[in-house]
Amino acid sequence: MPARVTLADLAARAGVSIGTASRALSGRGDLAPATRRRVLAAARALGYARDPAVGGRPSGSARLVDLVLGGYHNAYSDEVTAGARSAAAAAGYDLVLTEERDTPDDDWPMRVRRRGSAGVMLGLISPTASQLAALTDADIPVVLMDPQAETSRGLTSVRTTDRAGARTAALHLADRGATRFAIVVGSPPYRYGRARHEGFAEGLREVRPGADAVTLEADWGAAAARDAALPLLRRLRPGERLGVFACSDEMAAGVYAAAAATGRSIPGDVLVVGFDDLRSARWLTPPLTTVRQPIREMAAAAVTALTDAAAGATLASAPIVLPTRLIPRGST
């Protein structure tokens, strides 16, 4: 029978002191992220089995769920937080808000470990291999909400029917009398952005085969969408009605700004459909027609999956998919 791997063996393999190895495993102490990663990698390579007392998520740990987002100062994060908080409270858990900082020394997985969280929900974030290793080594389950890439390291994800929703946008614009079409696509081309682009093109082929359709690329903000749409709107000829599908409500607001700058009326000259149905969609003038993705419900589903996993359930391997719905308003 092989000898049990000791903490001293692990420390020697990682090239650190026993104390440093212990702090890295438990998430305590002010260690460089590279040192933590080296210790965790050595632990996996040696098959080191930690005593539950040194950290991680032992049975009966704190009833906490972490929500990790890149920021908390926008309408999208407000919806995610509201849905996650409600689901956590219903299950008897508290929700911890964790902001991912785009810096090399950001060790949010270790902070999660120190809290003994029951699970982690990542919104619009795909974890790196080292981040995921820090969580799985501590037996902390992870669920992705709206992952940016299709490859998600085998993790459970919650998403919406991006392609089908964009298809309904194309059908709606054609039905409302658009004679030309444009789609404002997000850059970088994240998974959900590509799906929306494909769905819009699919719907347009169904109802208007051979229609004039222009693709405009912009980052995911209003200012870039405005700049991308300005040349097209300036060239709009009398009698034409341009149907624009923007892959987010924020980019749709940029199309509104471009219409105002070029003297085009919405919906007289330009018909606009967005995607998200954030609160701001209703505040635009006229109110924005948009494809509603159930953001609160998606966040709640992610948290419920985590609390179920904490109770012993197995996380689903297939994505959890909630449907979109077109919300017609004044912009069409």
Short mmCIF file of C-alpha atoms in Angstrom, two decimals:
data_model
loop_
_atom_site.label_atom_id
_atom_site.label_comp_id
_atom_site.label_asym_id
_atom_site.label_seq_id
_atom_site.Cartn_x
_atom_site.Cartn_y
_atom_site.Cartn_z
CA MET A 1 0.00 0.00 0.00
CA PRO A 2 1.56 3.35 -1.05
CA ALA A 3 2.47 5.75 1.72
CA ARG A 4 0.10 8.64 2.32
CA VAL A 5 1.33 11.91 0.82
CA THR A 6 2.17 14.36 3.58
CA LEU A 7 2.13 18.12 3.68
CA ALA A 8 5.94 18.00 3.77
CA ASP A 9 5.94 16.00 0.52
CA LEU A 10 3.66 18.54 -1.07
CA ALA A 11 5.79 21.47 0.11
CA ALA A 12 8.92 19.86 -1.29
CA ARG A 13 7.22 19.24 -4.65
CA ALA A 14 6.06 22.86 -4.87
CA GLY A 15 9.39 24.26 -3.65
CA VAL A 16 7.87 26.13 -0.69
CA SER A 17 7.91 25.84 3.08
CA ILE A 18 5.40 23.66 4.92
CA GLY A 19 3.80 26.80 6.35
CA THR A 20 3.43 28.35 2.90
CA ALA A 21 1.89 25.14 1.54
CA SER A 22 -0.59 25.08 4.41
CA ARG A 23 -1.59 28.72 3.87
CA ALA A 24 -1.99 28.17 0.13
CA LEU A 25 -4.29 25.18 0.66
CA SER A 26 -6.41 26.94 3.25
CA GLY A 27 -6.63 30.24 1.41
CA ARG A 28 -5.05 32.12 4.30
CA GLY A 29 -2.15 34.50 4.24
CA ASP A 30 -0.85 37.05 1.78
CA LEU A 31 0.64 34.82 -0.91
CA ALA A 32 1.41 35.57 -4.53
CA PRO A 33 -1.22 34.04 -6.86
CA ALA A 34 1.55 32.16 -8.70
CA THR A 35 2.64 30.51 -5.45
CA ARG A 36 -0.91 29.42 -4.65
CA ARG A 37 -1.30 27.98 -8.14
CA ARG A 38 1.99 26.10 -7.83
CA VAL A 39 0.95 24.54 -4.52
CA LEU A 40 -2.49 23.58 -5.81
CA ALA A 41 -0.97 22.07 -8.95
CA ALA A 42 1.43 20.04 -6.83
CA ALA A 43 -1.44 18.86 -4.63
CA ARG A 44 -3.34 17.60 -7.66
CA ALA A 45 -0.27 15.94 -9.14
CA LEU A 46 0.53 14.09 -5.89
CA GLY A 47 -3.08 13.26 -5.07
CA TYR A 48 -2.73 15.05 -1.75
CA ALA A 49 -5.83 14.63 0.41
CA ARG A 50 -6.36 17.59 2.71
CA ASP A 51 -7.79 17.33 6.15
CA PRO A 52 -11.11 19.26 6.04
CA ALA A 53 -9.85 21.46 8.86
CA VAL A 54 -7.35 23.20 6.57
CA GLY A 55 -9.92 24.86 4.37
CA GLY A 56 -12.38 24.34 1.57
CA ARG A 57 -16.05 23.59 1.95
CA PRO A 58 -16.57 21.03 4.69
CA SER A 59 -19.94 19.44 5.28
CA GLY A 60 -22.32 21.82 7.03
CA SER A 61 -20.32 24.90 5.99
CA ALA A 62 -21.63 28.46 5.98
CA ARG A 63 -24.86 28.84 4.04
CA LEU A 64 -23.38 31.27 1.54
CA VAL A 65 -23.47 31.44 -2.25
CA ASP A 66 -21.05 33.70 -4.13
CA LEU A 67 -22.13 35.71 -7.17
CA VAL A 68 -19.08 36.76 -9.21
CA LEU A 69 -19.46 39.48 -11.85
CA GLY A 70 -17.08 41.81 -13.62
CA GLY A 71 -18.93 44.82 -12.18
CA TYR A 72 -22.03 45.87 -10.25
CA HIS A 73 -22.83 49.28 -11.68
CA ASN A 74 -25.24 48.58 -14.55
CA ALA A 75 -28.81 47.47 -15.20
CA TYR A 76 -27.79 43.94 -16.16
CA SER A 77 -26.00 43.29 -12.87
CA ASP A 78 -28.97 44.73 -10.98
CA GLU A 79 -31.26 42.13 -12.58
CA VAL A 80 -28.81 39.29 -11.96
CA THR A 81 -28.34 40.29 -8.34
CA ALA A 82 -32.08 40.58 -7.71
CA GLY A 83 -32.79 37.13 -9.13
CA ALA A 84 -29.88 35.48 -7.34
CA ARG A 85 -30.69 37.11 -4.00
CA SER A 86 -34.34 35.98 -4.12
CA ALA A 87 -33.42 32.38 -4.92
CA ALA A 88 -30.72 32.29 -2.24
CA ALA A 89 -33.09 33.65 0.41
CA ALA A 90 -35.79 31.14 -0.54
CA ALA A 91 -33.30 28.32 0.03
CA GLY A 92 -32.07 29.76 3.34
CA TYR A 93 -28.75 31.04 1.99
CA ASP A 94 -27.08 34.45 2.00
CA LEU A 95 -25.71 35.90 -1.23
CA VAL A 96 -22.16 37.31 -1.32
CA LEU A 97 -21.31 39.76 -4.12
CA THR A 98 -17.78 39.27 -5.44
CA GLU A 99 -16.30 41.51 -8.12
CA GLU A 100 -13.70 40.07 -10.45
CA ARG A 101 -10.83 42.48 -10.95
CA ASP A 102 -8.93 42.22 -14.20
CA THR A 103 -5.54 42.18 -12.47
CA PRO A 104 -2.98 39.39 -12.07
CA ASP A 105 -3.15 39.51 -8.27
CA ASP A 106 -6.94 39.03 -8.06
CA ASP A 107 -7.40 35.85 -6.02
CA TRP A 108 -11.19 35.85 -5.68
CA PRO A 109 -11.33 32.00 -5.75
CA MET A 110 -9.22 31.92 -2.60
CA ARG A 111 -11.49 34.46 -0.92
CA VAL A 112 -14.43 32.23 -1.81
CA ARG A 113 -12.61 29.27 -0.29
CA ARG A 114 -11.90 31.13 2.93
CA ARG A 115 -15.60 31.91 3.29
CA GLY A 116 -16.51 28.25 2.87
CA SER A 117 -19.12 29.13 0.24
CA ALA A 118 -21.57 26.43 -0.80
CA GLY A 119 -21.19 27.36 -4.47
CA VAL A 120 -20.19 29.99 -7.00
CA MET A 121 -22.22 31.52 -9.80
CA LEU A 122 -20.20 33.28 -12.49
CA GLY A 123 -22.05 35.83 -14.63
CA LEU A 124 -20.64 36.53 -18.11
CA ILE A 125 -17.30 35.11 -16.96
CA SER A 126 -15.48 31.94 -17.96
CA PRO A 127 -13.02 30.88 -15.24
CA THR A 128 -9.39 30.22 -16.03
CA ALA A 129 -7.96 26.76 -15.41
CA SER A 130 -6.21 27.91 -12.24
CA GLN A 131 -9.34 29.65 -10.89
CA LEU A 132 -11.45 26.58 -11.51
CA ALA A 133 -8.81 24.33 -9.93
CA ALA A 134 -8.82 26.45 -6.76
CA LEU A 135 -12.58 25.93 -6.43
CA THR A 136 -12.84 22.28 -7.44
CA ASP A 137 -9.93 21.39 -5.14
CA ALA A 138 -12.11 22.68 -2.30
CA ASP A 139 -15.22 20.85 -3.59
CA ILE A 140 -17.02 24.11 -4.33
CA PRO A 141 -19.47 23.71 -7.25
CA VAL A 142 -19.58 26.29 -10.04
CA VAL A 143 -22.43 27.32 -12.35
CA LEU A 144 -21.97 29.71 -15.29
CA MET A 145 -24.65 32.20 -16.27
CA ASP A 146 -24.51 33.27 -19.92
CA PRO A 147 -20.94 32.07 -20.54
CA GLN A 148 -19.06 34.07 -23.15
CA ALA A 149 -17.62 30.98 -24.83
CA GLU A 150 -19.17 27.68 -25.83
CA THR A 151 -16.31 25.76 -24.25
CA SER A 152 -17.03 25.94 -20.54
CA ARG A 153 -14.78 23.20 -19.12
CA GLY A 154 -17.72 20.87 -18.60
CA LEU A 155 -19.44 23.21 -16.13
CA THR A 156 -23.18 23.59 -15.73
CA SER A 157 -24.45 26.73 -17.46
CA VAL A 158 -27.67 28.74 -17.59
CA ARG A 159 -28.52 30.57 -20.79
CA THR A 160 -31.40 31.74 -22.97
CA THR A 161 -32.65 31.06 -26.51
CA ASP A 162 -30.45 33.68 -28.16
CA ARG A 163 -30.80 32.32 -31.69
CA ALA A 164 -34.57 31.86 -31.54
CA GLY A 165 -35.05 35.29 -29.98
CA ALA A 166 -33.06 37.01 -32.73
CA ARG A 167 -35.05 35.10 -35.35
CA THR A 168 -38.28 36.58 -33.97
CA ALA A 169 -36.71 40.04 -34.24
CA ALA A 170 -36.12 39.52 -37.98
CA LEU A 171 -39.67 38.28 -38.54
CA HIS A 172 -41.07 41.22 -36.58
CA LEU A 173 -39.11 43.86 -38.51
CA ALA A 174 -40.18 42.35 -41.82
CA ASP A 175 -43.80 42.25 -40.67
CA ARG A 176 -43.68 45.93 -39.65
CA GLY A 177 -42.67 47.04 -43.15
CA ALA A 178 -38.88 47.35 -43.15
CA THR A 179 -37.49 47.57 -46.68
CA ARG A 180 -33.82 47.30 -45.72
CA PHE A 181 -32.20 45.63 -42.75
CA ALA A 182 -29.15 45.97 -40.53
CA ILE A 183 -27.82 44.13 -37.51
CA VAL A 184 -25.51 45.69 -34.96
CA VAL A 185 -23.30 42.88 -33.66
CA GLY A 186 -21.12 43.00 -30.58
CA SER A 187 -17.34 42.84 -30.60
CA PRO A 188 -15.74 40.72 -29.21
CA PRO A 189 -18.10 38.17 -30.80
CA TYR A 190 -19.11 36.29 -27.66
CA ARG A 191 -21.10 33.04 -27.85
CA TYR A 192 -24.45 34.72 -27.32
CA GLY A 193 -23.64 37.49 -29.82
CA ARG A 194 -22.82 34.95 -32.52
CA ALA A 195 -26.04 33.07 -31.80
CA ARG A 196 -28.09 36.27 -32.12
CA HIS A 197 -26.36 37.16 -35.39
CA GLU A 198 -27.06 33.70 -36.80
CA GLY A 199 -30.67 33.73 -35.63
CA PHE A 200 -31.39 37.11 -37.22
CA ALA A 201 -29.86 36.01 -40.53
CA GLU A 202 -31.88 32.79 -40.40
CA GLY A 203 -35.15 34.63 -39.83
CA LEU A 204 -34.44 37.13 -42.59
CA ARG A 205 -33.75 34.33 -45.08
CA GLU A 206 -37.13 32.83 -44.24
CA VAL A 207 -39.26 35.92 -44.83
CA ARG A 208 -37.13 38.13 -47.08
CA PRO A 209 -34.71 35.94 -49.07
CA GLY A 210 -32.17 38.09 -50.85
CA ALA A 211 -33.00 41.16 -48.74
CA ASP A 212 -30.44 43.93 -48.40
CA ALA A 213 -28.91 43.34 -44.95
CA VAL A 214 -25.90 45.18 -43.53
CA THR A 215 -23.79 43.98 -40.61
CA LEU A 216 -22.40 46.72 -38.35
CA GLU A 217 -19.73 45.84 -35.78
CA ALA A 218 -19.34 47.73 -32.52
CA ASP A 219 -18.24 47.04 -29.00
CA TRP A 220 -21.09 46.27 -26.62
CA GLY A 221 -21.70 49.93 -25.75
CA ALA A 222 -24.02 52.69 -26.98
CA ALA A 223 -21.33 55.11 -28.18
CA ALA A 224 -19.67 52.60 -30.52
CA ALA A 225 -23.06 51.48 -31.87
CA ARG A 226 -23.95 55.11 -32.60
CA ASP A 227 -20.72 55.61 -34.54
CA ALA A 228 -21.26 52.38 -36.47
CA ALA A 229 -24.83 53.29 -37.44
CA LEU A 230 -24.24 56.92 -38.45
CA PRO A 231 -22.92 56.31 -42.01
CA LEU A 232 -25.77 53.93 -42.83
CA LEU A 233 -28.45 56.30 -41.57
CA ARG A 234 -26.95 59.22 -43.48
CA ARG A 235 -27.28 57.21 -46.71
CA LEU A 236 -30.92 56.27 -46.10
CA ARG A 237 -32.98 57.29 -49.15
CA PRO A 238 -36.46 58.87 -49.03
CA GLY A 239 -39.18 56.27 -48.74
CA GLU A 240 -36.89 53.58 -47.29
CA ARG A 241 -37.59 52.08 -43.89
CA LEU A 242 -34.53 50.58 -42.24
CA GLY A 243 -35.11 47.72 -39.81
CA VAL A 244 -32.27 47.49 -37.26
CA PHE A 245 -31.69 44.65 -34.83
CA ALA A 246 -29.14 45.46 -32.13
CA CYS A 247 -27.69 42.54 -30.16
CA SER A 248 -28.20 44.40 -26.87
CA ASP A 249 -30.48 47.14 -25.57
CA GLU A 250 -27.47 49.35 -24.92
CA MET A 251 -26.39 49.15 -28.55
CA ALA A 252 -29.99 49.83 -29.57
CA ALA A 253 -29.76 53.08 -27.58
CA GLY A 254 -26.76 53.95 -29.74
CA VAL A 255 -28.91 53.49 -32.85
CA TYR A 256 -31.44 55.93 -31.33
CA ALA A 257 -28.62 58.47 -30.91
CA ALA A 258 -27.54 57.98 -34.53
CA ALA A 259 -31.11 58.50 -35.73
CA ALA A 260 -31.37 61.73 -33.75
CA ALA A 261 -28.03 62.96 -35.13
CA THR A 262 -29.11 62.34 -38.74
CA GLY A 263 -32.67 63.61 -38.43
CA ARG A 264 -34.24 60.16 -38.87
CA SER A 265 -37.43 59.35 -37.02
CA ILE A 266 -38.14 56.17 -35.05
CA PRO A 267 -40.24 54.32 -36.13
CA GLY A 268 -41.00 56.39 -39.25
CA ASP A 269 -37.63 55.99 -40.98
CA VAL A 270 -35.93 53.48 -38.70
CA LEU A 271 -37.45 50.51 -36.89
CA VAL A 272 -35.34 49.28 -33.95
CA VAL A 273 -35.35 46.03 -31.98
CA GLY A 274 -32.96 45.37 -29.09
CA PHE A 275 -32.15 42.36 -26.94
CA ASP A 276 -32.30 42.04 -23.12
CA ASP A 277 -35.35 44.06 -21.98
CA LEU A 278 -33.49 45.96 -19.31
CA ARG A 279 -35.33 48.75 -17.47
CA SER A 280 -33.77 51.37 -19.74
CA ALA A 281 -35.57 49.89 -22.77
CA ARG A 282 -38.84 51.35 -21.49
CA TRP A 283 -37.32 54.78 -20.84
CA LEU A 284 -36.19 55.43 -24.41
CA THR A 285 -38.36 57.66 -26.62
CA PRO A 286 -40.19 55.88 -28.13
CA PRO A 287 -39.98 52.84 -25.83
CA LEU A 288 -37.79 50.11 -27.32
CA THR A 289 -39.14 46.93 -28.84
CA THR A 290 -36.82 44.22 -27.58
CA VAL A 291 -36.27 40.51 -27.11
CA ARG A 292 -36.68 39.79 -23.42
CA GLN A 293 -34.23 37.36 -21.91
CA PRO A 294 -35.39 36.33 -18.42
CA ILE A 295 -32.30 37.56 -16.58
CA ARG A 296 -33.73 37.33 -13.06
CA GLU A 297 -35.11 33.87 -13.70
CA MET A 298 -31.79 32.73 -15.18
CA ALA A 299 -29.91 33.95 -12.11
CA ALA A 300 -32.42 32.24 -9.83
CA ALA A 301 -32.02 28.97 -11.76
CA ALA A 302 -28.23 29.14 -11.37
CA VAL A 303 -28.44 29.71 -7.61
CA THR A 304 -31.04 26.95 -7.20
CA ALA A 305 -28.73 24.53 -9.01
CA LEU A 306 -25.96 25.42 -6.56
CA THR A 307 -28.08 25.07 -3.42
CA ASP A 308 -29.42 21.76 -4.72
CA ALA A 309 -25.83 20.61 -5.28
CA ALA A 310 -24.95 21.63 -1.73
CA ALA A 311 -27.79 19.36 -0.59
CA GLY A 312 -26.34 16.43 -2.51
CA ALA A 313 -27.88 16.73 -5.99
CA THR A 314 -25.77 16.26 -9.10
CA LEU A 315 -25.24 19.31 -11.29
CA ALA A 316 -26.66 18.88 -14.79
CA SER A 317 -24.19 18.43 -17.63
CA ALA A 318 -26.56 19.92 -20.22
CA PRO A 319 -27.20 23.70 -20.23
CA ILE A 320 -30.27 25.01 -18.43
CA VAL A 321 -32.08 27.04 -21.13
CA LEU A 322 -34.87 29.55 -20.45
CA PRO A 323 -36.91 31.00 -23.36
CA THR A 324 -36.86 34.53 -24.77
CA ARG A 325 -39.95 36.56 -25.74
CA LEU A 326 -40.40 39.50 -28.10
CA ILE A 327 -41.81 42.61 -26.38
CA PRO A 328 -43.28 44.99 -29.03
CA ARG A 329 -43.15 48.70 -28.13
CA GLY A 330 -43.08 52.06 -29.84
CA SER A 331 -39.79 51.66 -31.77
CA THR A 332 -41.51 49.37 -34.28
#
